[in-house]
Tab-separated table of C-alpha atoms in Angstrom:
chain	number	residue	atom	x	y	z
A	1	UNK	CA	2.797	68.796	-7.256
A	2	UNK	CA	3.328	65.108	-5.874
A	3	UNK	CA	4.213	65.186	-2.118
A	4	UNK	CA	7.641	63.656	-1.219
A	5	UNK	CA	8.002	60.401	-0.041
A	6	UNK	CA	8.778	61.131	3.351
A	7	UNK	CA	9.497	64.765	5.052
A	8	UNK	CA	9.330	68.455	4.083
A	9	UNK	CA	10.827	68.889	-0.116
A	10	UNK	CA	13.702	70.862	0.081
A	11	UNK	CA	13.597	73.427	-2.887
A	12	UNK	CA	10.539	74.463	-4.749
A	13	UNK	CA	10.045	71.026	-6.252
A	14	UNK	CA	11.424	67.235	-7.020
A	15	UNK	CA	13.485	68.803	-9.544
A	16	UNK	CA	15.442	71.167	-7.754
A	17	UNK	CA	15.070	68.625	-4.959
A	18	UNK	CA	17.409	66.259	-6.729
A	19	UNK	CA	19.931	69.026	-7.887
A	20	UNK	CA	20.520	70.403	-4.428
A	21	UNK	CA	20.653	66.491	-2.843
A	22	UNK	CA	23.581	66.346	-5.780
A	23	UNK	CA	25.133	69.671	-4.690
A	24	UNK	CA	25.436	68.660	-1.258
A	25	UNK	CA	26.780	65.396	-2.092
A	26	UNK	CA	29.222	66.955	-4.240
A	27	UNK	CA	30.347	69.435	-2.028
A	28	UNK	CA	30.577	66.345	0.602
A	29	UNK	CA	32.743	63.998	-1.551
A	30	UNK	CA	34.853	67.134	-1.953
A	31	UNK	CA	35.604	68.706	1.344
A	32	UNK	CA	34.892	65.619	3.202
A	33	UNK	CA	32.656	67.506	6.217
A	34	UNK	CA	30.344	70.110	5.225
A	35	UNK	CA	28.198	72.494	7.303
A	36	UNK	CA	24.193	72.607	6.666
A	37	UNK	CA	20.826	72.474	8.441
A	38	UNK	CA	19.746	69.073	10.394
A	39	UNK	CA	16.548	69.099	7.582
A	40	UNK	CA	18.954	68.757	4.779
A	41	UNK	CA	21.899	66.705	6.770
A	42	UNK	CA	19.265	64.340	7.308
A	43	UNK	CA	18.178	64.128	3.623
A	44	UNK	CA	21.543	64.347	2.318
A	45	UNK	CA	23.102	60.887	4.803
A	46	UNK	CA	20.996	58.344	2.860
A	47	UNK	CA	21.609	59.801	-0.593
A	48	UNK	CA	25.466	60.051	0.127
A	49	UNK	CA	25.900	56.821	1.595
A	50	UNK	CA	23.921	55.118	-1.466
A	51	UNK	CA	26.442	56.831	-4.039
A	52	UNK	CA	29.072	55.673	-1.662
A	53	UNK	CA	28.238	52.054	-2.307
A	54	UNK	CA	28.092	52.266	-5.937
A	55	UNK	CA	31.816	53.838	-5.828
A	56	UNK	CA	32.642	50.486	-3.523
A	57	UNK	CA	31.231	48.019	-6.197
A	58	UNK	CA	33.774	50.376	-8.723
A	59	UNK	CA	32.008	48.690	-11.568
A	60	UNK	CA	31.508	51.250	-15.035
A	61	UNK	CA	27.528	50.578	-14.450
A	62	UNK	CA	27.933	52.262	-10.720
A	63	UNK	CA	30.344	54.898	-12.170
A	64	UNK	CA	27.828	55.806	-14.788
A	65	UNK	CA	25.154	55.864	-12.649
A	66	UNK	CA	27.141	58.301	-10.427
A	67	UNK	CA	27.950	60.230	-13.342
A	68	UNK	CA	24.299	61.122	-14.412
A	69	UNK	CA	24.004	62.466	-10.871
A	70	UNK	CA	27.148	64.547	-9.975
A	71	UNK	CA	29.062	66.070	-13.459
A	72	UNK	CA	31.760	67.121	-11.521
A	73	UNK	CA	34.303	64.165	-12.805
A	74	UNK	CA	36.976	64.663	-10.707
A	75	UNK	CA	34.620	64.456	-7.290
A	76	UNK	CA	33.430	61.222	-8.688
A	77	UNK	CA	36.847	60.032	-9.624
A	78	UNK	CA	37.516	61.100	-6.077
A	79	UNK	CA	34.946	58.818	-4.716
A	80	UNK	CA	35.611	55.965	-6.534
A	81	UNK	CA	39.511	55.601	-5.666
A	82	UNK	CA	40.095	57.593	-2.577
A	83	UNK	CA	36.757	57.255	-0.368
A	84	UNK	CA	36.143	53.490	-1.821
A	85	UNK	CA	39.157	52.546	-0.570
A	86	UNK	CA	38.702	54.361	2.636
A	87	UNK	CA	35.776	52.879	3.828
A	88	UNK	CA	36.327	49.851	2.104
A	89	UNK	CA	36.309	47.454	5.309
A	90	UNK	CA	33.003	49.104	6.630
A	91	UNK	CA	29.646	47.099	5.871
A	92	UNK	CA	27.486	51.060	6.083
A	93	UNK	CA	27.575	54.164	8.261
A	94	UNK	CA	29.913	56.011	5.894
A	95	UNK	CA	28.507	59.513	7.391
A	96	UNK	CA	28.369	61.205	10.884
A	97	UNK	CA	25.638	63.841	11.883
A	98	UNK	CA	26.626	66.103	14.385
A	99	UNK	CA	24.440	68.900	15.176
A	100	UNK	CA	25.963	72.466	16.405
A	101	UNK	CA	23.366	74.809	17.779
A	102	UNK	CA	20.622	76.930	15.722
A	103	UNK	CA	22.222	79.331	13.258
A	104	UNK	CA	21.792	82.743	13.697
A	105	UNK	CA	19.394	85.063	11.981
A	106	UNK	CA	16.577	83.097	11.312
A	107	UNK	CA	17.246	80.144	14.681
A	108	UNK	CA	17.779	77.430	12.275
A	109	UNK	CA	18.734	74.644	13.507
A	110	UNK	CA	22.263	73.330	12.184
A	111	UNK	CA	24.214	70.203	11.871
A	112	UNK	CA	27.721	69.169	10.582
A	113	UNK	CA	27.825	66.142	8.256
A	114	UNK	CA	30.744	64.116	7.703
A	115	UNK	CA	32.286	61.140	5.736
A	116	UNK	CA	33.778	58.386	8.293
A	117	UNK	CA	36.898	57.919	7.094
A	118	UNK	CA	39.003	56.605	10.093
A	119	UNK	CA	40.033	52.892	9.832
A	120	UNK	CA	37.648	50.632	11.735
A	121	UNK	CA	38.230	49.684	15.537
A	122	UNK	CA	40.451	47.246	16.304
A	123	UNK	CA	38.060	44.953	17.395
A	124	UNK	CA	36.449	44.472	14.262
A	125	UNK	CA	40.185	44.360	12.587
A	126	UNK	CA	40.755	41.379	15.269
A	127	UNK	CA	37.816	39.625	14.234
A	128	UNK	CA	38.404	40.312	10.333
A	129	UNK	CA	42.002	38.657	11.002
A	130	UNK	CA	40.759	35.854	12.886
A	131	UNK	CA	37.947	34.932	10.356
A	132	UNK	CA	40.863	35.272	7.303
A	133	UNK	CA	42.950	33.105	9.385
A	134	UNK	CA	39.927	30.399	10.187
A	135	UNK	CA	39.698	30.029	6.012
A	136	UNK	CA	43.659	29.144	5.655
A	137	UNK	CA	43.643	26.967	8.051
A	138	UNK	CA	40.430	25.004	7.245
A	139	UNK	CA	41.841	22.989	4.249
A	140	UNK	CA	45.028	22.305	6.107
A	141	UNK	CA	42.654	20.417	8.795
A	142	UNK	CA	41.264	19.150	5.599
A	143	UNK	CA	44.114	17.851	4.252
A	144	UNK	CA	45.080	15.862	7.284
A	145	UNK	CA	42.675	13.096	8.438
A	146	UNK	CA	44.723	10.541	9.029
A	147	UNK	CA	47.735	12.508	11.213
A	148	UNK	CA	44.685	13.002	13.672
A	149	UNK	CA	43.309	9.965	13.432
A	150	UNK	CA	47.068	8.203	14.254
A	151	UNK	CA	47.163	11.018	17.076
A	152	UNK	CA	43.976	9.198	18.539
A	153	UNK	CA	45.154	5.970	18.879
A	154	UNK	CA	46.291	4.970	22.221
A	155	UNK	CA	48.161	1.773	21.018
A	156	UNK	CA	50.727	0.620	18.375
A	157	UNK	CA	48.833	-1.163	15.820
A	158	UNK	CA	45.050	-0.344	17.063
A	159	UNK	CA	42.718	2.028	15.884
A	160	UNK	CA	39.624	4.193	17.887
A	161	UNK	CA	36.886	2.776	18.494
A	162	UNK	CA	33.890	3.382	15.613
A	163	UNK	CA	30.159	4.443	16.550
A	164	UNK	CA	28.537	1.792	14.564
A	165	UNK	CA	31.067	-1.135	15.762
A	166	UNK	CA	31.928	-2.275	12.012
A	167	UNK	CA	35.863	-3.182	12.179
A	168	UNK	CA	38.147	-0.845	10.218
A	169	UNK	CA	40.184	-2.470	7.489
A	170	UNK	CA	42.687	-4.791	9.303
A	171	UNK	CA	41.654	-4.371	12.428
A	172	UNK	CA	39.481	-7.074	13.399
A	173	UNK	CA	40.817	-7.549	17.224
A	174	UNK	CA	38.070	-6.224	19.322
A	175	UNK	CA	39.686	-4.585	22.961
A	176	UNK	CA	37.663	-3.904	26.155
A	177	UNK	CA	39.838	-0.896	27.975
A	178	UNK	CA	37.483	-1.897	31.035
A	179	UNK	CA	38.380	-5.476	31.641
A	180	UNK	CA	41.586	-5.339	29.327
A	181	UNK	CA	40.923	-7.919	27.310
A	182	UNK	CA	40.889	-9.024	23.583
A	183	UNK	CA	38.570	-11.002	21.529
A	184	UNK	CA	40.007	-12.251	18.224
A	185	UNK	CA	37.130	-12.571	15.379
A	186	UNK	CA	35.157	-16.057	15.627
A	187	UNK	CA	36.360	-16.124	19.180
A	188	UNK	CA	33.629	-16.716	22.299
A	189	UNK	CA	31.951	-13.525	22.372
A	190	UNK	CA	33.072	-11.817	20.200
A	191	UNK	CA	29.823	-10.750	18.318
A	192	UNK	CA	28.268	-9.747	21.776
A	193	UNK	CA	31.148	-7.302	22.652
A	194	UNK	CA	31.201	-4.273	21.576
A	195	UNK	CA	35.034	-2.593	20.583
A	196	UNK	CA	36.285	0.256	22.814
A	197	UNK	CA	39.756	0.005	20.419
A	198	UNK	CA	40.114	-2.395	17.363
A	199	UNK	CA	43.762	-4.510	16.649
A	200	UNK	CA	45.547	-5.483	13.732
A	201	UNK	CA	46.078	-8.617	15.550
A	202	UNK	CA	46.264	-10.126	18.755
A	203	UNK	CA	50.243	-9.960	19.254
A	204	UNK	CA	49.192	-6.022	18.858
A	205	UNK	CA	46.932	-6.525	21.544
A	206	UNK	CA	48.874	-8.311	24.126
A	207	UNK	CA	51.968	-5.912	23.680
A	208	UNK	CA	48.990	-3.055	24.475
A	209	UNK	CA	48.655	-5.256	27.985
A	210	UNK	CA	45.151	-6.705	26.507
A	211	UNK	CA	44.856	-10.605	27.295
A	212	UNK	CA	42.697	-12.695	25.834
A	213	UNK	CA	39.350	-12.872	27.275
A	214	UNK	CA	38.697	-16.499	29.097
A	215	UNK	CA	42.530	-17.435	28.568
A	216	UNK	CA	43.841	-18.661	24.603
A	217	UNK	CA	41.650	-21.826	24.775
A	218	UNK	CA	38.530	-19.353	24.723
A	219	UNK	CA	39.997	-17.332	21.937
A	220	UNK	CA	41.351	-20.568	20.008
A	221	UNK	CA	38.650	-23.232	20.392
A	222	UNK	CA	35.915	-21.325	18.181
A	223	UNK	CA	38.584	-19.729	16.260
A	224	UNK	CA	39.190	-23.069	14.580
């Protein structure tokens, strides 16, 4: 006789290993909490909880394969509509051990096991909300670019500053926030300053309080 894969086999062989892991599960899904020893509990939480994910999938392969293992189809319809939906927001642990003292007669030692059917803590029904509400609101940040870019801008008719100092479209005026001035393009140094805000133009700039860096013959004379 093979030996099982890991502790004592419960019942004379595999065989009648299987059918009593079935019984128990059946008797589980039925009466939700069901007293046995802590050998058999222990047996019986891995083998419930693995029929209890096929009735979450809900799928007629899962049903089918529940089917071949507990007859009984009104337990399994049971499981499939009433305890899937149950534990529907839990990711495992869909069965509590509990153990109650050594049985009389022969000492054995016993154990109650349960299905966890309570709703999750609210913790974890904060954080579920929270993560739906991230996804809505991620395409409406999406969506709007440009509202936050405008809500950057310090000035009328300027634009923020860009990492690689390449003007945006239209906005050619290159501002220095430190000295407050303006450098038009073509202008005396205006290739050796680097934007902290870019203007559509320099009228822009002067109503911002920019002036023009070395007075308007600086800005005019290479401008020409």
């Amino acid at each position: 006789m093979p030996t099982p894969a890991k502790g004592p086999r419960l019942g004379g062989g595999a065989a009648h290993e299987r059918l009593m892991l079935a019984n128990l599960a059946a008797a589980l899904f039925e009466h939700k909490r069901i007293t046995t020893t802590v050998t058999k509990a222990k047996r019986l939480k891995p083998y419930a909880e693995r029929l209890v994910t096929f009735a979450k999938r809900g799928d007629l392969s899962s049903r089918r394969r529940v089917l071949g293992l507990i007859s009984n189809k009104g337990i399994v319809h049971e499981l499939f509509t009433d305890i899937a939906q149950a534990v529907e927001n839990r990711d495992g642990g869909y069965t509590r051990i509990t153990k109650i003292g050594n049985r009389k007669g022969d000492n054995a030692p016993m154990a109650v096991i349960e299905l966890v059917l309570e709703p999750v803590s609210a913790k974890q029904a904060v954080v579920a909300e929270a993560t739906k509400a991230a996804e809505k609101a991620a395409p409406v940040a999406e969506e709007a670019p440009a509202e936050a870019e405008a809500a950057e801008a310090k000035y009328a008719g300027s634009k923020p500053a860009t990492d690689d100092n390449v003007a945006p479209e239209g906005f050619e005026v290159k501002g220095n926030e430190d000295s407050m001035k303006f450098h038009v393009p073509g202008s005396r140094w205006y290739d050796a300053t680097v934007a902290e805000v870019w203007f559509d133009s320099a009228e822009s700039a002067e109503a911002a309080g920019f002036a023009p860096a070395g007075g308007d013959a600086a800005q005019a004379v290479e401008a020409e």
